[in-house]
Short mmCIF file of C-alpha atoms in Angstrom, two decimals:
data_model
loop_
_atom_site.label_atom_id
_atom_site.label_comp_id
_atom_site.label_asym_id
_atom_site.label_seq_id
_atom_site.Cartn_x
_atom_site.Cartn_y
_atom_site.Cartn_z
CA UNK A 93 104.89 129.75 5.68
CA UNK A 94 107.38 131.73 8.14
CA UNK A 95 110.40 130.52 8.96
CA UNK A 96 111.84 131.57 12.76
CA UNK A 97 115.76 133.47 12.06
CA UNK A 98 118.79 132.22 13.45
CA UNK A 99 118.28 133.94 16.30
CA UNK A 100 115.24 132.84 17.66
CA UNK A 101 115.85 129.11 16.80
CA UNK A 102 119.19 129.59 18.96
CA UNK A 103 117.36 130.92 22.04
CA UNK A 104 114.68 128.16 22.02
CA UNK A 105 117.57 125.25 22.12
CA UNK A 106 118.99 127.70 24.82
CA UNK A 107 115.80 126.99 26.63
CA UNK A 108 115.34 123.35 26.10
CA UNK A 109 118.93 122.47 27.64
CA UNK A 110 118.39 124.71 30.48
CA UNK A 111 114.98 123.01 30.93
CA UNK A 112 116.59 119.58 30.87
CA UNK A 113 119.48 120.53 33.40
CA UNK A 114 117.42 121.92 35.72
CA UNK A 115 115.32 119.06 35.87
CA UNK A 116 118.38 116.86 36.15
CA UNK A 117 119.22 118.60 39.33
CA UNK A 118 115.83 119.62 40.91
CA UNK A 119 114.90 115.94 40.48
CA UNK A 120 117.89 114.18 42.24
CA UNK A 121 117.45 112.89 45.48
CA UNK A 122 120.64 113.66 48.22
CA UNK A 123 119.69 112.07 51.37
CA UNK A 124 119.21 115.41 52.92
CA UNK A 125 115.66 116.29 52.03
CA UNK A 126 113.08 117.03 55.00
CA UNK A 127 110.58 114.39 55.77
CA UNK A 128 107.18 115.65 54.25
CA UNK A 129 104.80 117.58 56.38
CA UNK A 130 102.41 115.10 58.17
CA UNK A 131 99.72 117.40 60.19
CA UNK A 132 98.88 114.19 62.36
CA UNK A 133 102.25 113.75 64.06
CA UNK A 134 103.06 117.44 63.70
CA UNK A 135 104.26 118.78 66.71
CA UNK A 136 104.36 115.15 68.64
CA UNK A 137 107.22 113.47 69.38
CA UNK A 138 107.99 109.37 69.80
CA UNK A 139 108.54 108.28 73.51
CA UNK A 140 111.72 107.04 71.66
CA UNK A 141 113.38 110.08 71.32
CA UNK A 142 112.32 111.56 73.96
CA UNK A 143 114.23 108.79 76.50
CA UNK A 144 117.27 109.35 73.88
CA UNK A 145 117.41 112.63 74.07
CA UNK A 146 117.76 113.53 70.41
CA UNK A 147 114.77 116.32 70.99
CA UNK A 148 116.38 119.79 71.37
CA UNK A 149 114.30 120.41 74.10
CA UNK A 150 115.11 117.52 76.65
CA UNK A 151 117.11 118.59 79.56
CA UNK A 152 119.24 115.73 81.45
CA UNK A 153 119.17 117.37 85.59
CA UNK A 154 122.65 116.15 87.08
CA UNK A 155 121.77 114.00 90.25
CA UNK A 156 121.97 115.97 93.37
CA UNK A 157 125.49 115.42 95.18
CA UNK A 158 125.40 113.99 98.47
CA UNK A 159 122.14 112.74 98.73
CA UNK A 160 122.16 109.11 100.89
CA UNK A 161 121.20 106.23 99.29
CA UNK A 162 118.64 103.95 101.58
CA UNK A 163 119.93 101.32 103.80
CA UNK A 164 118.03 98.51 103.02
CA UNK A 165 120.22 96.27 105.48
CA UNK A 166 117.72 95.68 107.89
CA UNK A 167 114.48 96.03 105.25
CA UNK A 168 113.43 93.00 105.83
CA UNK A 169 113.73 93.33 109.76
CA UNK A 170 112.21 96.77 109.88
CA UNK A 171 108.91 95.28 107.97
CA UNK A 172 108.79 92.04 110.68
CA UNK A 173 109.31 93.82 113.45
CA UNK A 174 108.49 97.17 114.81
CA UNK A 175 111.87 99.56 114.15
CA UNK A 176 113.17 100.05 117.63
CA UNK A 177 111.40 97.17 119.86
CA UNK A 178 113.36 94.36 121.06
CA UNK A 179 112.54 92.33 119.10
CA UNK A 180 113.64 94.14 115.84
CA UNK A 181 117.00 94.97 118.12
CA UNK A 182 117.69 91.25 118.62
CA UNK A 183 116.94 90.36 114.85
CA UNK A 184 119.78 93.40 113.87
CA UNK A 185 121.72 91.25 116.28
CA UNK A 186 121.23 88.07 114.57
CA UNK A 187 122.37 89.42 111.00
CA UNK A 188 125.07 91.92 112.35
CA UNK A 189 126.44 88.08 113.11
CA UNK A 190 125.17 85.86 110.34
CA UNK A 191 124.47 88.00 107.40
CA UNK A 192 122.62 85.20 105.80
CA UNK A 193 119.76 85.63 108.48
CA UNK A 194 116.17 87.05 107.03
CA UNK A 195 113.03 86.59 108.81
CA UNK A 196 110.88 84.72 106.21
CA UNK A 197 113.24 82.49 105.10
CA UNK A 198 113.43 81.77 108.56
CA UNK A 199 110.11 81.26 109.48
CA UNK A 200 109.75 78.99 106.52
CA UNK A 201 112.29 76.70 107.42
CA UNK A 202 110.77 76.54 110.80
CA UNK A 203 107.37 75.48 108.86
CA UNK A 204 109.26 72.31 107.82
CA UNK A 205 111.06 71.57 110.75
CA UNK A 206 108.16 71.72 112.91
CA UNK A 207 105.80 69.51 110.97
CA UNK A 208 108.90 66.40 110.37
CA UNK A 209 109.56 66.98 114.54
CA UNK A 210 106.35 66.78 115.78
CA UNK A 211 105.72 63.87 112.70
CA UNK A 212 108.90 62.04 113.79
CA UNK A 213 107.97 62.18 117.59
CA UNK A 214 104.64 60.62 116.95
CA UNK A 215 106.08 58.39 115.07
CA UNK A 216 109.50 57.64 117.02
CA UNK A 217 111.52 58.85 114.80
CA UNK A 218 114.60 58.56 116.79
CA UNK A 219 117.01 59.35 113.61
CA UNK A 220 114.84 62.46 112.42
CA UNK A 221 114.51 63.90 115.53
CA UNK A 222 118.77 63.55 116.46
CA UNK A 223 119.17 65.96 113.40
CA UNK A 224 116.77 68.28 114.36
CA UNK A 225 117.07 68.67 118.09
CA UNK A 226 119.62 69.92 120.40
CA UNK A 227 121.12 67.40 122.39
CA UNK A 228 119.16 68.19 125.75
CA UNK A 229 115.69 68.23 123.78
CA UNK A 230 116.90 64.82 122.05
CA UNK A 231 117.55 63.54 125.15
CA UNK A 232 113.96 64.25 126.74
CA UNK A 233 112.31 63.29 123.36
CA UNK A 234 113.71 59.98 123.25
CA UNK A 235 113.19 59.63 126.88
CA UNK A 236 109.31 59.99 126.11
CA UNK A 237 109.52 57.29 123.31
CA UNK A 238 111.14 55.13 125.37
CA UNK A 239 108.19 55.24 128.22
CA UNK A 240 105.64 55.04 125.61
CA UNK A 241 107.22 51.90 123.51
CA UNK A 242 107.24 50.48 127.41
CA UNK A 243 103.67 50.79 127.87
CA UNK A 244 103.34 49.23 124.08
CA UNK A 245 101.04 52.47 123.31
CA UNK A 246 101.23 54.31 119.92
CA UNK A 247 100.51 57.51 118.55
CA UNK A 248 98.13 57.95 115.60
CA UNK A 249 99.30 61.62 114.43
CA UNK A 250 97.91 63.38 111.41
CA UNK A 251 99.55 66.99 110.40
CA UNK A 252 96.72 68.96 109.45
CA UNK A 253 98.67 72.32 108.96
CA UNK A 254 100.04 75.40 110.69
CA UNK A 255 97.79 78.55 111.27
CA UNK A 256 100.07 81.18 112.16
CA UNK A 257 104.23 81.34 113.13
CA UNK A 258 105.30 84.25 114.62
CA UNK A 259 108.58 85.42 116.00
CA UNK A 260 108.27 86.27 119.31
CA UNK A 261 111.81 86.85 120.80
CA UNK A 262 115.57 86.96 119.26
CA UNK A 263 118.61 87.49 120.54
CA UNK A 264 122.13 86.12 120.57
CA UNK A 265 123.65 84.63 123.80
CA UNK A 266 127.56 85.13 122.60
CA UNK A 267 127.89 83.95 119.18
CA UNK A 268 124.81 81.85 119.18
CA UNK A 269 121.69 82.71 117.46
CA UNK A 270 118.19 82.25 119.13
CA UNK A 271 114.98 82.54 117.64
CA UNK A 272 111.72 82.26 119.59
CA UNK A 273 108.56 81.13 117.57
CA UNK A 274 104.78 81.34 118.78
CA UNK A 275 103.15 78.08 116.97
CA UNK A 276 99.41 77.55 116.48
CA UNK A 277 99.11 74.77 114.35
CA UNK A 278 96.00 72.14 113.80
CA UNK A 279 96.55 68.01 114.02
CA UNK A 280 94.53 64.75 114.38
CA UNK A 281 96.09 62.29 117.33
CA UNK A 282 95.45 59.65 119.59
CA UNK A 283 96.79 57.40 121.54
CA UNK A 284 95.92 53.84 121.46
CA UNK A 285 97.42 51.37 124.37
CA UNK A 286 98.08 47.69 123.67
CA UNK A 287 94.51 46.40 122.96
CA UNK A 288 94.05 49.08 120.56
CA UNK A 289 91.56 51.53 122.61
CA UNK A 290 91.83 55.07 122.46
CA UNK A 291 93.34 56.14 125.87
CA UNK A 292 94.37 59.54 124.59
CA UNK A 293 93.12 62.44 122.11
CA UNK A 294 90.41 61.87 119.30
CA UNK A 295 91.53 60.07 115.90
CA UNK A 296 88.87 62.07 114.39
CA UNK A 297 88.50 65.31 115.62
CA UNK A 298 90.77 68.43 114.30
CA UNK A 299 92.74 69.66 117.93
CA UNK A 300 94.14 73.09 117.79
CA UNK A 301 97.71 73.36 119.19
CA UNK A 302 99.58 76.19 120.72
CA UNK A 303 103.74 75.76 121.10
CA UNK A 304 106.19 78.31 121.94
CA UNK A 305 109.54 77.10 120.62
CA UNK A 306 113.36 78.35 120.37
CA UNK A 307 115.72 77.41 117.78
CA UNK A 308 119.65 78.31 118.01
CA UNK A 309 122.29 78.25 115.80
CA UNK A 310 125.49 78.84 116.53
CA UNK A 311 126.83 81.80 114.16
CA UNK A 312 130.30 80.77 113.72
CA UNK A 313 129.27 77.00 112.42
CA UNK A 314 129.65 76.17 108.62
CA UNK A 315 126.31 74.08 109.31
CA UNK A 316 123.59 76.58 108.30
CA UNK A 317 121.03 74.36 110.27
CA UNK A 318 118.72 75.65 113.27
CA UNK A 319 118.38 73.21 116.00
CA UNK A 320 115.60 73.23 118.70
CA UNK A 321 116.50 74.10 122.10
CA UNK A 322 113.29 74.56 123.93
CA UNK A 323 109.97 73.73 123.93
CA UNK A 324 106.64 75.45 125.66
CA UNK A 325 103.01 74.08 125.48
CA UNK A 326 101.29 77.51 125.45
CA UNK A 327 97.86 77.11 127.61
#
């Protein structure tokens, strides 16, 4: 049997602790290491950091100086009315005085109103219609009640709905709004005199009906409430 010298046994513990300290530190994890290669995702960046901006290659541009931002005062307007007409001119009027004006919101409220007048009349309503009329219309409403409850006739009515409402006209007459609608609306009536017998329309048949009507509102009131000022049967 040969036995290894002093010198060789010396040189392989020399090994085996540099073997063992190397693997202490070649094995030790630092929170620095570099993800491992993935050849799916190589090259291929998350919309993530992209929109952050952590990729070296994203480039913020600085906004351009000067450039006008959009007046969207009269948006609305522009799309109900033709930029430039009269109509659109009166409208700019309206909400150059009462900023709360917009044309849909409008025309929606006059959806309502129009259906509980034309409801109250046939019905007569007095109390309805004194909140929604101006005092001159009230008066020759009521005066048309009157002559009918004389005559001990009564309206059937039935609101069937409204086809179209369309702003016509708009201006202000000193610091009071009007608004002109064109009304096409559909309802069942007929009149009916004492006995009962139909003297008037057809409590059956669907009538189409054509109004041209102005609401006002005067700009400087706290009461955000249209009134109606005029009425038009449209032939």
């Amino acid at each position: 049997m040969e036995f290894f010298d002093f010198g060789t046994i010396f040189f392989l513990i020399a090994a085996v602790v540099i073997f063992f300290q190397l693997r202490n530190v070649l094995g030790r994890r630092t929170g620095n290491e570099r993800p491992p290669f993935d050849p799916y995702t190589a090259g291929r960046r998350s919309s993530s950091e992209e929109k952050s901006g952590d990729g070296e290659n994203v480039v913020s541009l600085p906004r351009r100086k000067g450039a006008p931002e959009p007046d969207l005062t009269y948006a609305d307007i522009d799309k109900a009315a033709k930029p430039g007409s009269e109509l659109n001119k009166g409208m700019r009027a309206i909400r150059d005085a009462d900023a709360s004006f917009a044309p849909k919101s409008f025309v929606e409220g006059a959806k309502m109103a129009y259906e509980m007048i034309v409801m109250a009349y046939a019905d007569g309503d007095r109390r309805t219609l004194k909140n929604l009329l101006s005092r001159e219309v009230y008066e020759g409403f009521v005066a048309a009640i009157d002559e009918r409850e004389k005559r001990n006739e009564k309206i059937e009515s039935s609101f069937v709905g409204i086809d179209s409402m369309d702003i016509v006209a708009a201006e202000m007459k000193g610091t009071e709004a009007h608004v002109t609608l064109r009304i096409v609306s559909e309802l069942i009536s007929a009149t009916r005199d004492g006995s009962g017998e139909v003297i008037d329309g057809d409590p059956e048949t669907v009538a189409e009906v054509k109004d041209v009507w102005t609401f006002a509102r005067d700009s400087r009131s706290r009461d955000p409430n249209w009134k109606l000022v005029a009425t038009e049967a449209e032939d």
